[in-house]
Amino acid sequence: MTPHPDLAELELQELEAALATRGGEPFHARQMYRWIHKRGVTDIDKMTDLSRTLRARLREDVEISTPAIVGDEQSVDGTRKLVLQLRDGRRIESVFIPDTPAMTFCISTQVGCAMACDFCLTGKMGLVRHLTAGEIAGQVRVLAAATGMLDTSFNIVLMGMGEPLHNYDNTMKALRMLHSTYGLAVSPRRVTLSTVGIVPALERLGREALMPNLAISLHATTDEQRTALVPPNRKYPLAAILDACRLFPLKNRSRITFEYVMLDGVNDTPDDARRLVTLLNGIKAKVNLIPLNPAPGIPYDRPSDDRVDRFAQILADRHITVSVRKSRGRDIRAACGQLIVEGGTKKTAAQQMALLIK
Ligand code: SAH
């Protein structure tokens, strides 16, 4: 253990161990966990139910970090985007989306992203670094505190910056921290993990005790096109991802969501829709169509509502549940694929693949 552990990074048992060597009892760990993760208080002096001696000892000897709000913008539609600064000065974005119909927090798992999807601004940044578990969980409590929701239930979508399965251990640890009854007690049923489909990580996810809902960013129906749009497809092609989905252990009535970003004249034809129906055969699936949120530097356009509707109708006619994602917060650049902060370093495609294979 480092001489100055960051207590915000610890699960309850780890916190118990860290306190045990500093004169604390297990119940102190539960009290501190509640302060940090349930009440959003990270100033030891405000943890009034800890003895003065313990507080004094800890003040010398531990840190409790929390993301700092350095930007806070509200969209006309109620969506709110926070820019959060981490302890090393890096910045990430986290988004609150009200009434979807639930209240939803859209959380980042990395600073930047290594996947380099051709239509995503975060992908253009390259990967700066993974977030720690404490930083991933920290976004949730900072958003919950900022929106007055520390005591209400909300959904979490891991659809902010980054690829959650590329930062597997920290993402799963964050979900355990959020699930703790001494913290925000977030049920995994309220969490959706969205991924480009890193097959070995999907297999691992299927064995997790705390398993979130799964969303796969499919976006194309042929390997040629998907590799052009979502480069990790070269290593994990459609058939491998869909096989992993077929084997994925789903609870009774749950289904895998397939996200499909719609690019005008590229992947939005009736043939694409029919191929998608064939690909999803035998999978308990629902499809979420995401008309592109265009941005400068993104070489695609958003299709017309008519094209989107025609595509959706082909799926619906084949009894596939389909929804069209309403784009929220576009005026404040909080919509899907629009999260980007300065400081990114663009990597070459080869470097990106090297990162992926690690
Ligand atoms: N890396 C994960 C999660 C982050 S992105 C993943 O790829 O699933 C969340 C969703 O937003 C993904 O489906 C992604 O493909 C989509 N997205 C990215 N850029 C977009 C854009 N410009 N317009 C619409 N959706 C976009």
Coordinates of C-alpha atoms and ligand atoms in Angstrom, one line a residue:
M1 CA 0.0 0.0 0.0
T2 CA 1.2 3.5 -0.8
P3 CA 2.1 5.7 2.1
H4 CA -0.9 8.0 1.2
P5 CA -3.7 5.8 -0.1
D6 CA -6.5 7.5 -1.8
L7 CA -9.5 6.3 0.1
A8 CA -11.9 7.2 -2.7
E9 CA -10.4 4.4 -4.7
L10 CA -11.2 1.6 -2.3
E11 CA -14.0 -0.9 -2.0
L12 CA -15.4 -1.3 1.5
Q13 CA -13.1 -4.3 2.4
E14 CA -10.1 -2.4 1.2
L15 CA -11.1 0.6 3.2
E16 CA -11.5 -1.6 6.3
A17 CA -7.9 -2.9 5.7
A18 CA -6.5 0.6 5.2
L19 CA -8.2 1.9 8.4
A20 CA -7.2 -1.1 10.4
T21 CA -3.5 -0.2 10.0
R22 CA -4.3 3.4 11.1
G23 CA -6.2 2.8 14.3
G24 CA -9.7 2.5 12.8
E25 CA -12.4 -0.2 13.2
P26 CA -14.5 -1.8 10.6
F27 CA -17.5 0.4 11.6
H28 CA -15.3 3.4 10.9
A29 CA -14.8 2.1 7.3
R30 CA -18.6 1.8 6.9
Q31 CA -19.0 5.4 8.2
M32 CA -16.4 6.7 5.9
Y33 CA -17.7 4.8 2.9
R34 CA -21.1 6.4 3.5
W35 CA -19.6 9.9 3.7
I36 CA -17.6 9.5 0.5
H37 CA -19.9 7.5 -1.7
K38 CA -23.4 8.1 -0.4
R39 CA -23.1 11.7 0.8
G40 CA -20.4 13.0 -1.5
V41 CA -18.3 14.4 1.4
T42 CA -14.6 14.0 0.9
D43 CA -13.3 16.5 3.5
I44 CA -12.2 14.5 6.6
D45 CA -13.1 17.4 8.9
K46 CA -16.7 17.1 7.9
M47 CA -17.0 13.5 8.8
T48 CA -18.3 14.4 12.2
D49 CA -19.1 10.9 13.5
L50 CA -15.4 9.9 13.4
S51 CA -13.4 10.7 16.6
R52 CA -11.1 13.7 16.5
T53 CA -8.1 11.5 17.1
L54 CA -8.9 9.3 14.1
R55 CA -9.6 12.3 11.9
A56 CA -6.3 13.9 12.9
R57 CA -4.4 10.7 12.2
L58 CA -6.1 10.2 8.8
R59 CA -5.6 13.9 7.8
E60 CA -1.8 13.2 8.0
D61 CA -1.8 10.0 6.3
V62 CA -4.5 9.5 3.5
E63 CA -6.0 11.4 0.6
I64 CA -9.6 11.4 -0.6
S65 CA -9.8 12.6 -4.1
T66 CA -12.9 13.6 -6.0
P67 CA -13.4 15.0 -9.5
A68 CA -13.8 18.8 -9.4
I69 CA -16.5 20.5 -11.5
V70 CA -14.8 23.0 -13.8
G71 CA -17.6 23.3 -16.4
D72 CA -21.4 23.0 -16.0
E73 CA -23.7 23.7 -19.0
Q74 CA -27.4 23.1 -19.4
S75 CA -29.1 22.4 -22.7
V76 CA -32.5 23.8 -23.7
D77 CA -33.8 20.2 -23.3
G78 CA -32.7 19.9 -19.7
T79 CA -29.6 17.8 -20.5
R80 CA -26.7 19.0 -18.3
K81 CA -23.0 18.4 -19.1
L82 CA -20.3 18.6 -16.4
V83 CA -16.7 19.0 -17.3
L84 CA -14.8 17.3 -14.5
Q85 CA -11.1 17.8 -13.6
L86 CA -9.2 14.9 -12.2
R87 CA -6.3 15.0 -9.8
D88 CA -3.7 15.0 -12.6
G89 CA -5.4 17.9 -14.3
R90 CA -7.0 15.8 -17.1
R91 CA -10.6 16.5 -17.9
I92 CA -13.5 14.3 -18.7
E93 CA -17.2 14.9 -19.4
S94 CA -20.2 13.4 -17.7
V95 CA -23.8 14.1 -18.8
F96 CA -27.1 14.1 -16.9
I97 CA -30.1 13.3 -19.2
P98 CA -33.5 13.8 -17.5
D99 CA -36.8 12.1 -18.4
T100 CA -35.7 9.3 -20.8
P101 CA -38.2 8.5 -19.1
A102 CA -35.8 7.7 -16.2
M103 CA -33.1 10.0 -15.0
T104 CA -29.9 8.9 -16.6
F105 CA -26.2 9.6 -16.0
C106 CA -23.9 9.1 -18.9
I107 CA -20.4 8.3 -17.6
S108 CA -16.9 8.2 -19.1
T109 CA -14.5 5.3 -18.5
Q110 CA -11.4 6.7 -20.2
V111 CA -9.9 10.1 -21.0
G112 CA -10.2 9.9 -24.8
C113 CA -10.6 6.5 -26.4
A114 CA -8.4 4.1 -28.4
M115 CA -11.1 2.7 -30.6
A116 CA -11.0 5.4 -33.2
C117 CA -14.5 5.0 -34.6
D118 CA -14.7 7.1 -37.7
F119 CA -17.8 9.1 -36.7
C120 CA -17.0 9.8 -33.1
L121 CA -15.2 12.9 -31.9
T122 CA -13.9 11.2 -28.7
G123 CA -12.3 8.6 -31.0
K124 CA -10.4 11.4 -32.8
M125 CA -8.7 12.3 -29.5
G126 CA -7.0 9.0 -29.1
L127 CA -6.6 7.4 -25.7
V128 CA -5.0 9.6 -23.1
R129 CA -5.4 7.3 -20.1
H130 CA -7.8 4.9 -18.4
L131 CA -9.9 6.3 -15.6
T132 CA -9.5 4.7 -12.1
A133 CA -12.4 3.0 -10.4
G134 CA -12.6 5.9 -8.0
E135 CA -12.8 8.4 -10.9
I136 CA -15.5 6.3 -12.7
A137 CA -17.6 6.0 -9.5
G138 CA -16.7 9.6 -8.6
Q139 CA -18.5 11.0 -11.7
V140 CA -21.7 9.4 -10.5
R141 CA -21.6 10.9 -7.0
V142 CA -20.6 14.3 -8.3
L143 CA -23.5 14.2 -10.9
A144 CA -25.9 12.9 -8.3
A145 CA -24.9 15.7 -5.8
A146 CA -25.0 18.4 -8.5
T147 CA -28.5 17.3 -9.6
G148 CA -29.8 16.7 -6.1
M149 CA -30.2 13.0 -6.7
L150 CA -28.0 11.4 -4.0
D151 CA -31.2 9.9 -2.5
T152 CA -33.1 9.0 -5.6
S153 CA -32.7 6.2 -8.1
F154 CA -31.2 6.8 -11.6
N155 CA -29.9 4.9 -14.5
I156 CA -26.2 4.8 -15.5
V157 CA -25.1 4.4 -19.1
L158 CA -21.4 3.8 -19.7
M159 CA -21.6 5.7 -23.0
G160 CA -19.5 8.7 -22.3
M161 CA -15.9 9.0 -23.3
G162 CA -14.0 5.7 -23.6
E163 CA -14.5 2.0 -24.2
P164 CA -15.5 0.4 -20.9
L165 CA -14.3 -3.1 -21.8
H166 CA -10.8 -1.7 -22.7
N167 CA -10.7 -0.6 -19.0
Y168 CA -12.3 -3.7 -17.7
D169 CA -11.0 -4.1 -14.1
N170 CA -11.5 -0.4 -13.2
T171 CA -15.0 -0.3 -14.7
M172 CA -16.1 -3.5 -12.8
K173 CA -14.6 -2.2 -9.6
A174 CA -16.5 1.0 -10.0
L175 CA -19.7 -0.9 -10.5
R176 CA -19.1 -2.8 -7.3
M177 CA -18.3 0.4 -5.4
L178 CA -21.6 2.0 -6.7
H179 CA -23.5 -1.1 -5.8
S180 CA -22.5 -1.1 -2.1
T181 CA -25.4 -0.6 0.3
Y182 CA -23.1 1.9 2.1
G183 CA -22.8 3.8 -1.1
L184 CA -25.4 4.7 -3.7
A185 CA -26.7 1.1 -3.9
V186 CA -27.0 1.2 -7.6
S187 CA -28.5 -2.0 -8.9
P188 CA -26.7 -3.5 -11.9
R189 CA -30.1 -3.7 -13.6
R190 CA -29.9 0.1 -13.8
V191 CA -26.6 0.1 -15.5
T192 CA -25.9 -0.3 -19.2
L193 CA -22.5 -1.0 -20.5
S194 CA -22.0 0.0 -24.2
T195 CA -19.1 -1.6 -26.1
V196 CA -17.6 -2.0 -29.6
G197 CA -17.4 -5.7 -28.7
I198 CA -14.1 -6.9 -27.4
V199 CA -14.8 -10.6 -27.5
P200 CA -12.6 -12.0 -24.6
A201 CA -13.9 -9.2 -22.4
L202 CA -17.5 -10.0 -23.3
E203 CA -16.9 -13.6 -22.3
R204 CA -15.5 -12.4 -19.0
L205 CA -18.4 -10.0 -18.5
G206 CA -20.8 -12.9 -18.8
R207 CA -19.2 -14.5 -15.7
E208 CA -19.5 -11.4 -13.5
A209 CA -21.6 -11.6 -10.4
L210 CA -22.7 -7.9 -10.9
M211 CA -23.7 -7.9 -14.5
P212 CA -24.9 -4.7 -16.1
N213 CA -27.2 -4.6 -19.2
L214 CA -25.3 -5.0 -22.4
A215 CA -25.3 -2.7 -25.4
I216 CA -23.2 -3.5 -28.5
S217 CA -22.2 -0.7 -30.9
L218 CA -22.8 -2.6 -34.1
H219 CA -23.2 0.2 -36.7
A220 CA -22.7 -2.0 -39.8
T221 CA -23.8 -5.3 -41.3
T222 CA -20.7 -6.3 -43.3
D223 CA -17.2 -6.8 -41.9
E224 CA -15.8 -4.6 -44.6
Q225 CA -18.0 -1.7 -43.7
R226 CA -17.7 -2.2 -40.0
T227 CA -13.9 -2.3 -40.1
A228 CA -14.0 1.0 -41.9
L229 CA -16.3 2.5 -39.2
V230 CA -15.2 0.7 -36.1
P231 CA -11.5 -0.4 -36.5
P232 CA -11.5 -3.0 -33.7
N233 CA -13.7 -5.0 -36.0
R234 CA -10.5 -6.2 -37.7
K235 CA -9.6 -8.2 -34.6
Y236 CA -13.1 -9.0 -33.4
P237 CA -15.3 -9.3 -36.5
L238 CA -19.1 -9.5 -36.6
A239 CA -19.4 -13.3 -36.4
A240 CA -17.2 -13.5 -33.3
I241 CA -19.1 -10.7 -31.6
L242 CA -22.6 -12.1 -32.5
D243 CA -21.5 -15.6 -31.3
A244 CA -20.4 -14.1 -28.0
C245 CA -23.8 -12.4 -27.8
R246 CA -25.6 -15.7 -28.4
L247 CA -23.7 -17.3 -25.5
F248 CA -24.1 -14.3 -23.3
P249 CA -26.1 -15.3 -20.2
L250 CA -29.2 -13.1 -20.1
K251 CA -31.7 -12.9 -17.2
N252 CA -35.2 -14.0 -18.1
R253 CA -36.7 -11.1 -19.9
S254 CA -33.6 -9.1 -20.7
R255 CA -32.2 -8.5 -24.1
I256 CA -29.0 -7.2 -25.7
T257 CA -29.3 -3.7 -27.2
F258 CA -27.7 -3.2 -30.6
E259 CA -26.8 0.3 -31.2
Y260 CA -26.7 1.4 -34.8
V261 CA -25.5 4.9 -35.7
M262 CA -27.1 6.0 -38.9
L263 CA -24.9 7.6 -41.5
D264 CA -26.6 9.2 -44.5
G265 CA -26.2 7.1 -47.6
V266 CA -23.6 4.9 -45.9
N267 CA -25.2 2.2 -43.7
D268 CA -28.9 3.3 -43.8
T269 CA -30.3 1.5 -46.8
P270 CA -33.1 -1.1 -46.9
D271 CA -30.5 -3.7 -47.7
D272 CA -28.6 -2.8 -44.5
A273 CA -31.8 -3.2 -42.5
R274 CA -32.5 -6.6 -44.0
R275 CA -28.9 -7.8 -43.4
L276 CA -29.2 -6.6 -39.8
V277 CA -32.4 -8.7 -39.3
T278 CA -30.5 -11.7 -40.5
L279 CA -27.4 -11.1 -38.3
L280 CA -29.6 -10.8 -35.2
N281 CA -31.3 -14.1 -35.9
G282 CA -31.3 -16.2 -32.7
I283 CA -30.3 -13.4 -30.4
K284 CA -32.6 -11.8 -27.8
A285 CA -32.1 -8.4 -29.3
K286 CA -33.5 -4.9 -29.5
V287 CA -32.1 -2.3 -31.8
N288 CA -31.5 1.4 -30.9
L289 CA -31.0 3.5 -34.0
I290 CA -28.9 6.6 -33.4
P291 CA -29.1 9.1 -36.2
L292 CA -25.6 10.6 -36.4
N293 CA -24.8 13.7 -34.4
P294 CA -22.7 15.6 -36.9
A295 CA -19.7 17.5 -35.9
P296 CA -16.9 19.4 -37.6
G297 CA -14.2 16.8 -38.6
I298 CA -16.8 14.0 -38.8
P299 CA -17.0 13.0 -42.5
Y300 CA -20.7 11.9 -42.5
D301 CA -24.2 13.4 -42.4
R302 CA -27.3 12.6 -40.5
P303 CA -29.9 10.9 -42.6
S304 CA -33.4 12.3 -43.0
D305 CA -36.2 11.3 -40.6
D306 CA -37.8 9.4 -43.6
R307 CA -34.7 7.3 -44.1
V308 CA -34.5 6.5 -40.4
D309 CA -38.2 5.6 -40.3
R310 CA -38.0 3.4 -43.3
F311 CA -35.1 1.5 -41.8
A312 CA -36.9 1.2 -38.5
Q313 CA -40.0 -0.1 -40.2
I314 CA -38.1 -3.0 -41.9
L315 CA -36.9 -4.1 -38.5
A316 CA -40.3 -3.7 -36.9
D317 CA -42.0 -5.7 -39.7
R318 CA -39.6 -8.6 -38.9
H319 CA -40.6 -8.4 -35.2
I320 CA -37.5 -6.7 -33.9
T321 CA -38.0 -4.2 -31.2
V322 CA -36.6 -0.9 -32.4
S323 CA -36.3 2.5 -31.0
V324 CA -34.7 5.7 -32.4
R325 CA -32.5 7.5 -29.9
K326 CA -33.5 11.1 -29.5
S327 CA -30.5 13.3 -29.6
R328 CA -30.2 15.3 -26.4
G329 CA -28.0 18.2 -25.4
R330 CA -26.7 18.9 -28.9
D331 CA -26.6 22.6 -28.3
I332 CA -24.0 22.1 -25.5
R333 CA -22.1 19.3 -27.4
A334 CA -23.3 16.7 -24.9
A335 CA -24.8 14.3 -27.4
C336 CA -23.4 10.9 -28.3
G337 CA -20.0 11.1 -29.9
Q338 CA -19.6 14.8 -29.1
L339 CA -17.7 14.5 -25.9
I340 CA -14.2 15.8 -26.3
V341 CA -11.8 17.7 -24.2
E342 CA -8.5 19.3 -24.9
G343 CA -5.2 17.6 -24.3
G344 CA -5.8 14.5 -26.5
T345 CA -3.0 13.2 -28.6
K346 CA -4.0 11.6 -31.9
K347 CA -2.4 8.2 -32.4
T348 CA -1.9 6.3 -35.6
A349 CA -4.1 3.4 -36.4
A350 CA -1.3 1.0 -35.6
Q351 CA -0.7 2.5 -32.2
Q352 CA -4.5 2.3 -31.5
M353 CA -4.5 -1.4 -32.4
A354 CA -1.4 -2.1 -30.2
L355 CA -3.3 -0.5 -27.3
L356 CA -6.3 -2.7 -28.0
I357 CA -4.3 -5.9 -28.1
K358 CA -2.6 -5.3 -24.8
Ligands
SAH1 N1 -17.1 2.9 -26.5 C1 -18.4 2.5 -26.2 C2 -19.2 3.6 -25.5 C3 -19.2 5.0 -25.9 S1 -20.1 5.7 -27.2 C4 -19.1 2.1 -27.5 O1 -18.6 2.4 -28.5 O2 -20.2 1.6 -27.4 C5 -21.7 5.5 -27.0 C6 -22.5 5.4 -28.3 O3 -22.5 6.6 -29.1 C7 -21.9 4.3 -29.2 O4 -22.8 3.5 -29.8 C8 -21.2 5.2 -30.3 O5 -21.0 4.5 -31.4 C9 -22.2 6.3 -30.4 N2 -21.7 7.5 -31.1 C10 -20.4 7.9 -31.2 N3 -20.3 9.0 -32.0 C11 -21.5 9.3 -32.4 C12 -22.1 10.4 -33.2 N4 -21.3 11.3 -33.7 N5 -23.4 10.4 -33.4 C13 -24.2 9.4 -32.8 N6 -23.7 8.4 -32.0 C14 -22.4 8.4 -31.8

